XYZ file of C-alpha atoms in Angstrom:
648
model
C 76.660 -120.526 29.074
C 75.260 -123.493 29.084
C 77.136 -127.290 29.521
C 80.277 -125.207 29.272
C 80.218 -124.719 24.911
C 80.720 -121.065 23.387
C 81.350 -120.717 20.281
C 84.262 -117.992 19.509
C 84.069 -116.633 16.212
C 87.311 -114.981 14.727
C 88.186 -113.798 11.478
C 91.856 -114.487 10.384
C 93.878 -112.281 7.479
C 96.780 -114.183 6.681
C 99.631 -111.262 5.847
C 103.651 -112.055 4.676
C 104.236 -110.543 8.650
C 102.808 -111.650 11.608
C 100.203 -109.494 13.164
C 98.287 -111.627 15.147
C 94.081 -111.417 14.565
C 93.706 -108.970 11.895
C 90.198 -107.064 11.294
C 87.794 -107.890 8.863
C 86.631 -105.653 6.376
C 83.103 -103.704 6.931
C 81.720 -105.703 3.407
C 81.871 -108.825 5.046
C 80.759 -107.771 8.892
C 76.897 -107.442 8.285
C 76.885 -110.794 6.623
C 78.550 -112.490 9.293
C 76.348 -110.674 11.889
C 72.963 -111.861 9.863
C 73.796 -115.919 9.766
C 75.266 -115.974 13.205
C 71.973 -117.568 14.371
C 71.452 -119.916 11.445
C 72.590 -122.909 13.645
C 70.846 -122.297 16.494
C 69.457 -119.260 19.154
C 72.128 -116.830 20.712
C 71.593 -116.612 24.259
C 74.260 -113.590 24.742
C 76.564 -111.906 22.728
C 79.276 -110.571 24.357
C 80.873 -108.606 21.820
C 79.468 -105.648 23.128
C 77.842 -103.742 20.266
C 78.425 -106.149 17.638
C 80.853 -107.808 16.220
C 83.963 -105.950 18.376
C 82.996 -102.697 17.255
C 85.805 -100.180 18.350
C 86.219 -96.614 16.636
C 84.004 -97.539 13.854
C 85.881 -100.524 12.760
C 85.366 -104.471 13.822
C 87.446 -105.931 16.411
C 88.275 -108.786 14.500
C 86.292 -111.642 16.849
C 83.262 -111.907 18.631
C 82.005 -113.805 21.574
C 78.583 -116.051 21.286
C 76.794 -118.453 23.423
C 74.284 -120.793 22.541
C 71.348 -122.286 24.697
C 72.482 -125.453 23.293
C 75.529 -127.047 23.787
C 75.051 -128.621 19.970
C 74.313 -125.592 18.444
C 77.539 -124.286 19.240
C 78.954 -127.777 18.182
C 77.257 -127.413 14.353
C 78.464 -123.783 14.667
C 82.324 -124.853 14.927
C 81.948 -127.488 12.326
C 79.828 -126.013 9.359
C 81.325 -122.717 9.757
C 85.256 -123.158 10.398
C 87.651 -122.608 7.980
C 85.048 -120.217 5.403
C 86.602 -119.272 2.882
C 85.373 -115.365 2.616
C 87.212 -114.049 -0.473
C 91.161 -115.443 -1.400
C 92.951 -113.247 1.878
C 89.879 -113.935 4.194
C 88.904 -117.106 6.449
C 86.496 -117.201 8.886
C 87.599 -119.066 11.754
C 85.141 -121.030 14.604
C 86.340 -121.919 18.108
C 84.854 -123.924 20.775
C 86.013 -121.591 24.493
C 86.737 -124.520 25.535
C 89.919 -124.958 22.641
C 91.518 -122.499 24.318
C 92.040 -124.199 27.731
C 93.494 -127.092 25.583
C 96.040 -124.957 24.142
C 97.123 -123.271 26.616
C 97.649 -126.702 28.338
C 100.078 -127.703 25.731
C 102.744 -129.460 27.441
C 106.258 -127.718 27.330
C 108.416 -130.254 26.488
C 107.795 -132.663 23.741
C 107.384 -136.650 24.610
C 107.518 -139.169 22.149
C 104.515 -141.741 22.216
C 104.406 -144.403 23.452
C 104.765 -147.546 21.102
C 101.613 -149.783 20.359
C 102.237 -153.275 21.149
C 102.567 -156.084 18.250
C 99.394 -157.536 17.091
C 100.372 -160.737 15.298
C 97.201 -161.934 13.164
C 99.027 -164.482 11.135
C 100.066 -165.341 7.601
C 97.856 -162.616 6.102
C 98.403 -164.588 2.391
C 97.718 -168.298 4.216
C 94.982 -169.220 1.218
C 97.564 -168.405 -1.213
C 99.390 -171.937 -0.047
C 96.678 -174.754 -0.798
C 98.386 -177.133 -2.778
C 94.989 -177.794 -4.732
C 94.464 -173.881 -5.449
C 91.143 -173.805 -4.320
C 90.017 -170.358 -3.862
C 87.601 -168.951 -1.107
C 84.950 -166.559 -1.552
C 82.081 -164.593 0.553
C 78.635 -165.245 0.928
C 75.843 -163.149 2.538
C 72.457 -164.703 3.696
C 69.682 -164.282 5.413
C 69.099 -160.721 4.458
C 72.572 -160.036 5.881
C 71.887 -161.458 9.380
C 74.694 -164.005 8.357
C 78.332 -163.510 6.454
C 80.395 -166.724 5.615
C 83.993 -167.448 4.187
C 83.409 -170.526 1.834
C 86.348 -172.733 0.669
C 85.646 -174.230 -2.782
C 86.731 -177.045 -2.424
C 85.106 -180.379 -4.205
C 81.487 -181.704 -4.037
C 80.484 -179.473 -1.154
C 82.412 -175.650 -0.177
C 83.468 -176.139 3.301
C 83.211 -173.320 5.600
C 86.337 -171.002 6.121
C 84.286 -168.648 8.814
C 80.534 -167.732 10.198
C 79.594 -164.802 11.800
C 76.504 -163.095 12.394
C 75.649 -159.774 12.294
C 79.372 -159.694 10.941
C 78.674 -156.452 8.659
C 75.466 -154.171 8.346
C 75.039 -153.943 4.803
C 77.543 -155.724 2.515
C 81.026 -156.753 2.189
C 84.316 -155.977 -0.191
C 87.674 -157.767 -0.719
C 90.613 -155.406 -1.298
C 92.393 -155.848 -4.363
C 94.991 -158.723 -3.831
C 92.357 -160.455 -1.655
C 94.235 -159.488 1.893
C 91.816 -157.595 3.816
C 87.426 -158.108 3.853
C 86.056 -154.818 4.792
C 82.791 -154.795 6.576
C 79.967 -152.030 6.797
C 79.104 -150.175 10.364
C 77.259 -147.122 11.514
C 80.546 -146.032 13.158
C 82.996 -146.634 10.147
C 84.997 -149.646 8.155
C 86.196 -152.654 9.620
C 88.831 -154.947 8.016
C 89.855 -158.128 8.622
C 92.386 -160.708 7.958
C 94.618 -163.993 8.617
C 93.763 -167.524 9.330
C 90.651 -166.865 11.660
C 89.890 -163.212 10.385
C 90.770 -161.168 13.257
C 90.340 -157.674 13.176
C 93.364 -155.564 11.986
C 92.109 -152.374 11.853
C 89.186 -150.310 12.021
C 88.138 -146.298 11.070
C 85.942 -143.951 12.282
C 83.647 -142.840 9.664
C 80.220 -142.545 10.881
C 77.144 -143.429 8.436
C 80.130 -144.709 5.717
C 78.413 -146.401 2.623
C 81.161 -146.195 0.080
C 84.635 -147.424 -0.064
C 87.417 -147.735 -2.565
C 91.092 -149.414 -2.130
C 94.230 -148.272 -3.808
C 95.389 -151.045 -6.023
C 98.565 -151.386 -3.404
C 96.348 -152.090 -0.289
C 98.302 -149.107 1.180
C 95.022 -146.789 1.513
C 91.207 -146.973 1.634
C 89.091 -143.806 0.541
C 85.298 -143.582 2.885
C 82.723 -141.716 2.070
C 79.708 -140.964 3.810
C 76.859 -138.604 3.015
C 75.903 -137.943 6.819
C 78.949 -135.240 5.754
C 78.190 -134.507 2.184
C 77.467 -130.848 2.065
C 80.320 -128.068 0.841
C 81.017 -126.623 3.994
C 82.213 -130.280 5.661
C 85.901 -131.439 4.514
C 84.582 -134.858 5.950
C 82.822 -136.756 3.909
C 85.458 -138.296 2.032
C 88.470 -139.609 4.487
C 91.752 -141.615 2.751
C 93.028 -143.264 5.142
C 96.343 -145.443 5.946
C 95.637 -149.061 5.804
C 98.658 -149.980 8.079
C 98.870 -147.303 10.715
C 95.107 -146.872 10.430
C 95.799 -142.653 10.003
C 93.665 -140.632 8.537
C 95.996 -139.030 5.663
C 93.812 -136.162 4.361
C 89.728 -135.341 3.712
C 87.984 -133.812 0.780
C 84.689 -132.490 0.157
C 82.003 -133.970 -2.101
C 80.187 -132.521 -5.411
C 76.329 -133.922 -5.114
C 76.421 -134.506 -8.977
C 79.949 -137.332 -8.122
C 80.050 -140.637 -9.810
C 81.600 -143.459 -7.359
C 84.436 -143.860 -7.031
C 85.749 -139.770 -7.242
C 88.954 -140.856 -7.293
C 90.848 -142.903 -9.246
C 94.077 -144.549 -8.508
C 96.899 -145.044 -10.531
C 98.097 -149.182 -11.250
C 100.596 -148.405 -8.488
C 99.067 -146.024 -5.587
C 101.694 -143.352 -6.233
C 98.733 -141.090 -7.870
C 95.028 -140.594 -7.474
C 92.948 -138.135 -9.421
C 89.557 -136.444 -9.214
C 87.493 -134.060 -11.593
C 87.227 -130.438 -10.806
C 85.513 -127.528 -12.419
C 87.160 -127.479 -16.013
C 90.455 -129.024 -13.942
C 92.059 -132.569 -13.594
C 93.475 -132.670 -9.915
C 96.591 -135.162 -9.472
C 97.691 -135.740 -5.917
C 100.515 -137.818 -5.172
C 101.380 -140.212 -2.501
C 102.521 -140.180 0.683
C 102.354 -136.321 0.371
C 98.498 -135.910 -0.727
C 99.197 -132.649 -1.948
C 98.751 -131.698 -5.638
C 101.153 -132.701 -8.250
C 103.392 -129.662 -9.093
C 100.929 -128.035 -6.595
C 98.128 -127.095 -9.439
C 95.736 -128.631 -10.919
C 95.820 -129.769 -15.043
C 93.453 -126.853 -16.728
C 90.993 -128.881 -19.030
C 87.960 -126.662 -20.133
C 84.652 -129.094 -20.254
C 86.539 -132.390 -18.819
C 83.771 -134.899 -18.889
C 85.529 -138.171 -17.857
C 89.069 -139.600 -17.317
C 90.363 -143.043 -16.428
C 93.816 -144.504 -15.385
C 95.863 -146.831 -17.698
C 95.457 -150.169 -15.780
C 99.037 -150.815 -16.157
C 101.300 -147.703 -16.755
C 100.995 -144.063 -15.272
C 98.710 -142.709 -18.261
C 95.757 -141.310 -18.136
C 93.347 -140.905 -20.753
C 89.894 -137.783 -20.456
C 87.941 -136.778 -23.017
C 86.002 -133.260 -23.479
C 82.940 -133.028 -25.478
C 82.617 -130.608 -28.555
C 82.575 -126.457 -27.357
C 81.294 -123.990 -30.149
C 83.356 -124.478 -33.488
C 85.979 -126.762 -31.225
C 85.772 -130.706 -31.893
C 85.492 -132.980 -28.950
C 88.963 -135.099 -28.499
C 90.597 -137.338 -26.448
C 94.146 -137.160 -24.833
C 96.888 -139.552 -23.249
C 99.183 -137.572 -20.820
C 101.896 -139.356 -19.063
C 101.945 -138.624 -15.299
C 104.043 -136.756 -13.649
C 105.052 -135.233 -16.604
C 102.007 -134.006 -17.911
C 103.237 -134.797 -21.441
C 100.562 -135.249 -24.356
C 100.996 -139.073 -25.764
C 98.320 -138.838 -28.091
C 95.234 -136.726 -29.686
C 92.032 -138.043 -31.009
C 89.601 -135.244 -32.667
C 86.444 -136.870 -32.479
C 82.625 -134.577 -34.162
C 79.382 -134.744 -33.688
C 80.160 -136.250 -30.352
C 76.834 -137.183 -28.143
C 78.968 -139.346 -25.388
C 82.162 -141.398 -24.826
C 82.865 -144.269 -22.839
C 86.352 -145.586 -22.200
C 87.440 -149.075 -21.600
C 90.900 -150.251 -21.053
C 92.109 -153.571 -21.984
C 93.226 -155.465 -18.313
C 97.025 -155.172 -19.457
C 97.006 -152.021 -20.869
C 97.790 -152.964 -24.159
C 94.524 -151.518 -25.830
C 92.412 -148.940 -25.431
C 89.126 -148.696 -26.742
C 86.760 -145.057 -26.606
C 83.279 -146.210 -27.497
C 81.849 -142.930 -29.214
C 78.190 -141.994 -30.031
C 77.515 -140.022 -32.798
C 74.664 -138.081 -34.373
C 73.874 -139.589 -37.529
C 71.967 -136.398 -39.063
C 71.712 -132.671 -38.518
C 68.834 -130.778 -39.728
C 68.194 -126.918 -38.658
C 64.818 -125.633 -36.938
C 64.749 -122.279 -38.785
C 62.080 -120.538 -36.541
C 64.567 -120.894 -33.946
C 67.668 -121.013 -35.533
C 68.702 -123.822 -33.188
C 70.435 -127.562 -35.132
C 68.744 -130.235 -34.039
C 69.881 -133.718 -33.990
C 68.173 -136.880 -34.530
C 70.055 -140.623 -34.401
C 73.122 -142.163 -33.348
C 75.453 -144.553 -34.367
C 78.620 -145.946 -32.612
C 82.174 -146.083 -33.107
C 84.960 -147.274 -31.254
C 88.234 -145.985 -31.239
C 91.191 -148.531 -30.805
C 94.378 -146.993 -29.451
C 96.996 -149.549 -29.590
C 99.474 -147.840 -26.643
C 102.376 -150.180 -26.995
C 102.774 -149.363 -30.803
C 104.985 -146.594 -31.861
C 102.978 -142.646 -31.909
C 100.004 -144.573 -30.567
C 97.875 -145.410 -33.861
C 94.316 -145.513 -34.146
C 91.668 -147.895 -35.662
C 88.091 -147.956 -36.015
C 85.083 -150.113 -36.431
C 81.629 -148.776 -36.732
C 78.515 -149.648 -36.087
C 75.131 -148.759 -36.763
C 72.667 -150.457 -34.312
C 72.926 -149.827 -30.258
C 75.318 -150.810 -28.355
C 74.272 -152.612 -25.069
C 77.772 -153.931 -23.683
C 81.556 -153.745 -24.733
C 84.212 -155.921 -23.234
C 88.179 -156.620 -23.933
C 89.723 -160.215 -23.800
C 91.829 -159.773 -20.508
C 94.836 -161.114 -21.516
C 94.732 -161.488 -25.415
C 93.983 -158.926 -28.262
C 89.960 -159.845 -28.405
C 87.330 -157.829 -27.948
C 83.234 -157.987 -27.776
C 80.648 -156.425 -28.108
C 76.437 -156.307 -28.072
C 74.199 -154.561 -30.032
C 71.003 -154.566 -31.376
C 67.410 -154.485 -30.562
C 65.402 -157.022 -28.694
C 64.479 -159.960 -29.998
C 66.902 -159.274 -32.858
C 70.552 -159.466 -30.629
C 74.002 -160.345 -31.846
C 77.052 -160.372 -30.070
C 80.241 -159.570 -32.383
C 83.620 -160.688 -31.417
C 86.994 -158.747 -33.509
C 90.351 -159.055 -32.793
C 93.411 -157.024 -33.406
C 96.582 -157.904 -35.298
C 99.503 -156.107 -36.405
C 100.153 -153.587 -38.692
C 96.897 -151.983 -38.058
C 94.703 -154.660 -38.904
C 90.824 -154.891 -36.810
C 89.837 -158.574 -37.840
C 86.013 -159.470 -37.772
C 86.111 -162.917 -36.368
C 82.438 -164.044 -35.586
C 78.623 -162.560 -35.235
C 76.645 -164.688 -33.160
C 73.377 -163.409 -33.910
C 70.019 -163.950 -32.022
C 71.142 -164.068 -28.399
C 69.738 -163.406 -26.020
C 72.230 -161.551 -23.440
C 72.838 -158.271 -22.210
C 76.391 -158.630 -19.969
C 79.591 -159.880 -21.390
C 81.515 -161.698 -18.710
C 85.047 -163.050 -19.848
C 87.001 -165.617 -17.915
C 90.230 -163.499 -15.912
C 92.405 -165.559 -18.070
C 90.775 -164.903 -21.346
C 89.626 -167.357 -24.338
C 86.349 -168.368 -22.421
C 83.354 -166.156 -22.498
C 79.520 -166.042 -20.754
C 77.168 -164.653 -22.437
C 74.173 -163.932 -19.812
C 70.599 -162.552 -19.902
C 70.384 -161.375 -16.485
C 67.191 -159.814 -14.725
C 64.421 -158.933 -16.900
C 66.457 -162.072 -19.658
C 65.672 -164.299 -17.208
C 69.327 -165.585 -16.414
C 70.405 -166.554 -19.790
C 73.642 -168.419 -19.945
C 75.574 -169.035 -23.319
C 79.432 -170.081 -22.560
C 81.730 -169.680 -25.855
C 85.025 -170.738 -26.490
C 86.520 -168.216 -28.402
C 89.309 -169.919 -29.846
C 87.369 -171.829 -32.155
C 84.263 -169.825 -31.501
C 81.906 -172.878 -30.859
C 79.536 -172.810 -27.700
C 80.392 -175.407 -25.152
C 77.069 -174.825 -23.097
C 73.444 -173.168 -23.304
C 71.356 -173.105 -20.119
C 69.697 -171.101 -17.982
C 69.849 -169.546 -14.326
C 66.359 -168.434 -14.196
C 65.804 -165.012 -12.668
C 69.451 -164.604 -12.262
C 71.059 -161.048 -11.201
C 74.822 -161.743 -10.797
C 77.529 -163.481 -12.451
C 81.035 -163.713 -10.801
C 83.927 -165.350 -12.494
C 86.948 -166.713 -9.772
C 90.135 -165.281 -9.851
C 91.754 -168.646 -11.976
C 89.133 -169.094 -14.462
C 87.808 -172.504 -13.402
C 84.272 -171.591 -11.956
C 82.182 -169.263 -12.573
C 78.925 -168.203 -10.122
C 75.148 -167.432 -11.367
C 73.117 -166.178 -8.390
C 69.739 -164.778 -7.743
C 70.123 -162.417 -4.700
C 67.684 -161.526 -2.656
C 68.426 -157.573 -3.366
C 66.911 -158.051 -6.762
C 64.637 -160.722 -6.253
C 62.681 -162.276 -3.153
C 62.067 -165.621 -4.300
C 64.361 -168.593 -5.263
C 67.398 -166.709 -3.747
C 70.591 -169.283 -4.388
C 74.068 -169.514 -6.417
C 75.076 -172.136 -8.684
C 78.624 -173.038 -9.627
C 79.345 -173.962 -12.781
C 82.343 -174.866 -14.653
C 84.228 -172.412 -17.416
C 82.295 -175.244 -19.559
C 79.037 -174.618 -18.565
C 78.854 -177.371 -16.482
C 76.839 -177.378 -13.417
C 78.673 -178.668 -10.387
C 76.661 -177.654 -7.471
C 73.349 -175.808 -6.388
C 72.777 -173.672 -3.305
C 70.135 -172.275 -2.101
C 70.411 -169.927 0.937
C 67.465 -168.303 2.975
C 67.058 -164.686 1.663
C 71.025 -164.758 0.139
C 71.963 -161.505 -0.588
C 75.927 -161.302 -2.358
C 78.762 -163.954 -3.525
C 81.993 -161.864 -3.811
C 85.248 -164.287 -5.003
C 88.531 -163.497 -2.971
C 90.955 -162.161 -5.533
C 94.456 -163.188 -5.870
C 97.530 -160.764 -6.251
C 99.066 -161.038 -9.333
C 101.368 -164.710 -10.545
C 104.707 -163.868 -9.645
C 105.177 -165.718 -13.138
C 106.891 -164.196 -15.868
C 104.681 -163.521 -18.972
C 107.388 -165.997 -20.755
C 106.596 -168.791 -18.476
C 103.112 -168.845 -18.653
C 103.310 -169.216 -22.490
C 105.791 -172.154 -22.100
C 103.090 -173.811 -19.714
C 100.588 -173.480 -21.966
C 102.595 -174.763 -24.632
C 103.353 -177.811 -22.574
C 99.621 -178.010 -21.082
C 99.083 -181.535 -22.210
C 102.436 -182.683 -20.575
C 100.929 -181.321 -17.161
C 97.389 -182.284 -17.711
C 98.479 -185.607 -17.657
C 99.604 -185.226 -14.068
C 96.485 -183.393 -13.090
C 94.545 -186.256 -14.872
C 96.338 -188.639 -12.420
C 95.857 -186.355 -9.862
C 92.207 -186.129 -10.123
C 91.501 -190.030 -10.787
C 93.449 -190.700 -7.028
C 91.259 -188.042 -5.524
C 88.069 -190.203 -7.311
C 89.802 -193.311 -5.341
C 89.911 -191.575 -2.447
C 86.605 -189.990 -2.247
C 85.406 -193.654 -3.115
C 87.268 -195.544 -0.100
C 86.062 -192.891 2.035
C 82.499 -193.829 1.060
C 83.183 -197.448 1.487
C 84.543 -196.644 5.108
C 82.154 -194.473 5.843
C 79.602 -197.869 5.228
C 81.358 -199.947 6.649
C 81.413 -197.538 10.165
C 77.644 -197.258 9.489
C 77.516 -200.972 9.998
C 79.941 -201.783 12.826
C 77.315 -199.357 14.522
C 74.382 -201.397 13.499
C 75.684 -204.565 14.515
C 77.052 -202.958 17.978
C 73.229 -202.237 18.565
C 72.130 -205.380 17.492
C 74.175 -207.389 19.707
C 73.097 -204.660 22.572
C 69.544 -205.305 22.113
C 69.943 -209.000 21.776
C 71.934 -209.390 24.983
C 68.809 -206.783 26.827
C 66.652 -208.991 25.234
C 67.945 -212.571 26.481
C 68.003 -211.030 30.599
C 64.508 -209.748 30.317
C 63.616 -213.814 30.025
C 62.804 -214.253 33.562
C 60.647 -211.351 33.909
C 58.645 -212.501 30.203
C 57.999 -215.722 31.805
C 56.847 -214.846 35.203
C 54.160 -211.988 33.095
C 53.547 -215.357 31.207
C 52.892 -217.898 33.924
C 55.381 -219.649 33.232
C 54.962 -220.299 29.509
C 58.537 -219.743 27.577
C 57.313 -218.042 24.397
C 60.714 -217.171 22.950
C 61.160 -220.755 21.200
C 57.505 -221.086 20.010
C 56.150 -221.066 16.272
C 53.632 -218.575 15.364
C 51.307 -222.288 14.252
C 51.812 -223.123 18.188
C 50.173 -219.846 19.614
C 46.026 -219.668 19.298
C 44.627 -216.450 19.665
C 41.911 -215.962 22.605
C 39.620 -212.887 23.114
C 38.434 -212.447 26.051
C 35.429 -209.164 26.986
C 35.646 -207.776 29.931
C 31.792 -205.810 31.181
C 32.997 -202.140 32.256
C 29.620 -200.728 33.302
C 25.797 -200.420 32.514
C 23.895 -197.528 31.441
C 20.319 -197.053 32.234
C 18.449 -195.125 29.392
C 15.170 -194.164 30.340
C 13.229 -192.852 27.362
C 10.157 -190.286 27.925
């Protein structure tokens, strides 16, 4: 034994009636036997003959010790809890378990209770009178993180660290908590100075996802990515900081694996031909089973509503379809039979009004006869509209022939865009929906050049933006009356980030995609520049979100009705603030000059008792009242020294 670590190795047979160790069958015994040195060198086996053998059957367990202590480590943790066929587990034990159990206390004792960490108003920035919102910045190739407050002429810093995370940064949901990157796990912070409120263990994490509530986080990390390790994805408790249950992870994953319902009561994942719905606080399946769905390519949560909406793709004479099933009940809402189906993509309209399935189709068969195989050649595009508050869910569609680069919903109205075409030959196309089934076309704008679609959180405003290889691109349209308020350019810019109210928006060129000219500009939902910043190597700008208005959806239509009665008041409101920032110039001169003068007069009154000592280094000649006409100027030569040249 060596450092005290053997590995035990035990097969358990769970029957209705307790046993105790039951013994495996003689199927799986040889295979056991061959990959019990696959994680390291077995320096004994003390089995004695194998495996346990005993009258020609296995004893059930087996003894094993490693000339590494590690090797007996990897042994526990890739090969515990195998499953060997549906009544078989393999079970691995450190020896060293055992002492621990059998040094379970008898009687049970509560723990003890954590003291109170106070770490403030967690909402503080929620209560600036002017609404200015904060966001993150990370510079100098992540050495530094900052919290900026965007407040006027120049964002004044919230927080600095260095070193503060080692790769990037992410805001929760409703803006409470910033969540930094470490070798060892996730970090989040919080409150007036950002102390820490909680941290988890999750070495090598790279990934992270919050539940819209802010009640849990999901880590992954692929230092545990492998089939036989139920740690590489951990959801955790935000407030207790408890790890609540841990999943494994399929290489072939999209991020994030799971997706939350609107309210954190559900979260879902893809499984072979299955949807799996877990519920909260329990974790464990809905109903315990999984929803049977043969060829499930993709599903996404209603953004609003407990809905969920998959597609499956076409199977033999079967036509690919989407469904709407209401959670928990599993009820079907709607069916969409869709042919010819290459790919769907699903977006959901921010209050869940709309749904739109963006479908490519193959525009022609034709039928290789030597192989007796159909071929397909072309697409075109349609996209579905499911209008979910309408009664029986009705569909419309609009089709179109040319590619599709980029779709995007109006968050808050009944708009929608999209763009499509071929470079240099780019349009962006802008419908809306009305009632009774009506898909309006309201404007092409053709000849763009743009490849994102980023629309303003409260809707109306949209950038169009050429980012990366369109050399940053910027086209802001109001699409009330559809006329563009600004063109301009961001040259070589990679991101675009809208704030959570819809006043400024953020181009930047980060240093991820591009090493030169790394800044972010603020600009107004105009397209008005305000402000340029450039930062040494900055790498990510990430606005703090807000949690929803506690508004009704009534009252914000009766202030926009009556915007012109309060736009007045901000009007007056902003012309003070002009006053003020001028008087504070003017006072900041006329400091500026008090200090000058204070000099002066210092200087003067060094210069006036230094008269003695002038007139003694003049002999006695007062040069202080003198004109320059008085003074004649006398050169005098002085011989240093003479040099003897002597010349051969």
């Amino acid at each position: 034994m060596l450092g005290g670590r053997m590995a035990q190795v035990t097969e358990v047979v769970p029957i209705p009636t307790w046993r105790g160790r039951q013994r495996s069958s003689r199927r799986s015994a040889p295979t056991l036997l061959d990959t019990r040195s696959v994680y390291g060198e077995v320096q004994s086996d003390q089995s004695g003959g194998g495996w346990g053998r005993e009258n020609s059957k296995t004893k059930g367990y087996i003894f094993l010790e490693y000339t590494i202590p590690s090797h007996a480590q990897d042994a526990v943790k890739m090969a515990n809890g195998y499953k060997l066929d549906k009544l078989h587990t393999f079970a691995v034990n450190l020896f060293s378990d055992f002492e621990k159990f059998e040094n379970v206390p008898k009687h049970w004792e509560n723990p003890k209770p954590q003291p109170f960490k106070n770490v403030g108003d967690l909402k503080y920035w929620l209560q600036n009178e002017d609404c200015y919102d904060q966001y993150s910045v990370i510079y100098e190739g992540g050495e530094k993180t900052a919290i900026f407050l965007n407040s006027p002429r120049e964002p004044t810093v919230v927080e600095e660290r260095s070193r503060w995370t080692e790769t990037y940064v992410r805001w929760s949901p409703q803006g409470i908590y910033l969540a930094t990157f470490h070798m060892k796990g996730i970090a989040l912070w919080g409150g007036e100075k950002f102390d820490q409120i909680m941290r988890f263990n999750h070495p090598g994490v790279q990934l992270i996802d919050f539940s819209p509530c802010e009640r849990y986080v999901v880590t992954f990390s692929p230092m545990s990515a492998n089939q036989e390790d139920a740690q590489a994805i951990i959801i955790w408790d935000i407030r207790v900081g408890q790890q609540k249950r841990a999943f494994h992870c399929d290489a072939q994953s999209a991020w994030p694996i799971f997706k939350w319902s609107h309210d954190g009561k559900y979260f879902a994942r893809i499984g072979q031909d299955a949807l799996s719905i877990y519920e909260t606080p329990s974790f464990g399946l809905l109903d315990k089973k999984s929803l049977k769905i043969v060829g499930l390519r993709d599903f996404t949560w209603s953004p609003t509503d407990n809905m969920i909406a998959y597609w499956v793709p076409e199977q033999e004479n079967v036509p690919a379809r989407v469904t709407l099933i209401q959670v928990p009940s599993r009820k079907e809402l709607c069916v969409r039979n869709l042919f010819n189906v290459a790919d769907c993509k699903m977006h959901w309209q921010k209050n869940g009004d709309y749904l739109c399935v963006k479908v490519d189709r193959y525009s022609k068969l034709r039928k290789v006869e030597e192989k007796d195989q159909i071929k397909y050649s072309g697409l075109y595009y349609n996209f579905e509209l499911f209008r979910i508050r309408e009664k029986q869910i009705p569909v419309d569609k609009v089709e179109c022939k040319e590619n599709v680069l980029a779709f995007a919903w109006e968050p808050t109205g009944h708009k929608f865009a999209y763009i499509h075409g071929e470079s240099p030959r780019i349009s962006v196309t802008f419908y809306v929906l009305r009632p009774g089934g009506k898909v309006d076309l309201i404007k092409c704008l053709e000849r763009r050049t743009a490849n994102h679609l980023f629309w303003s959180p409260t809707g109306q405003f949209i950038l169009l933006a050429g980012l990366r290889n369109m050399n940053g691109v910027l086209e802001f349209v109001d699409t009330g009356d559809m006329t563009v308020m600004a063109q301009t350019e961001h040259f070589m810019a990679t991101d675009v980030e809208w704030d959570s109210t819809g006043r400024f928006v953020v181009s930047a060129v980060s240093w991820w995609g591009h090493k030169v000219d790394n800044a972010y500009w603020l600009w107004s939902f105009q397209g008005r520049l305000l402000s340029k910043h450039p930062l040494d190597r900055f790498c990510q700008l990430l606005w703090r979100p807000r949690p929803p208005s506690l508004l009704s959806v009534e009252q914000i239509k009766e202030i926009k009705k009556n915007i012109k009665k309060y736009s007045s008041q901000f009007e007056v409101v902003d012309r003070l603030r002009q006053s003020n920032v001028s008087t504070e110039l003017l006072k900041k001169r006329k400091q500026l000059m008090s200090e000058y003068e204070k000099y002066r007069d210092d200087k003067r009154e060094e210069y006036a008792a230094n008269k003695d000592r002038r007139l003694h280094m003049r002999r006695g000649v007062d040069t202080d009242d003198m004109d320059e006409e008085e003074m004649d100027e006398e050169v005098v030569e002085f011989l240093l020294k003479v040099e003897e040249i002597i010349e051969e």
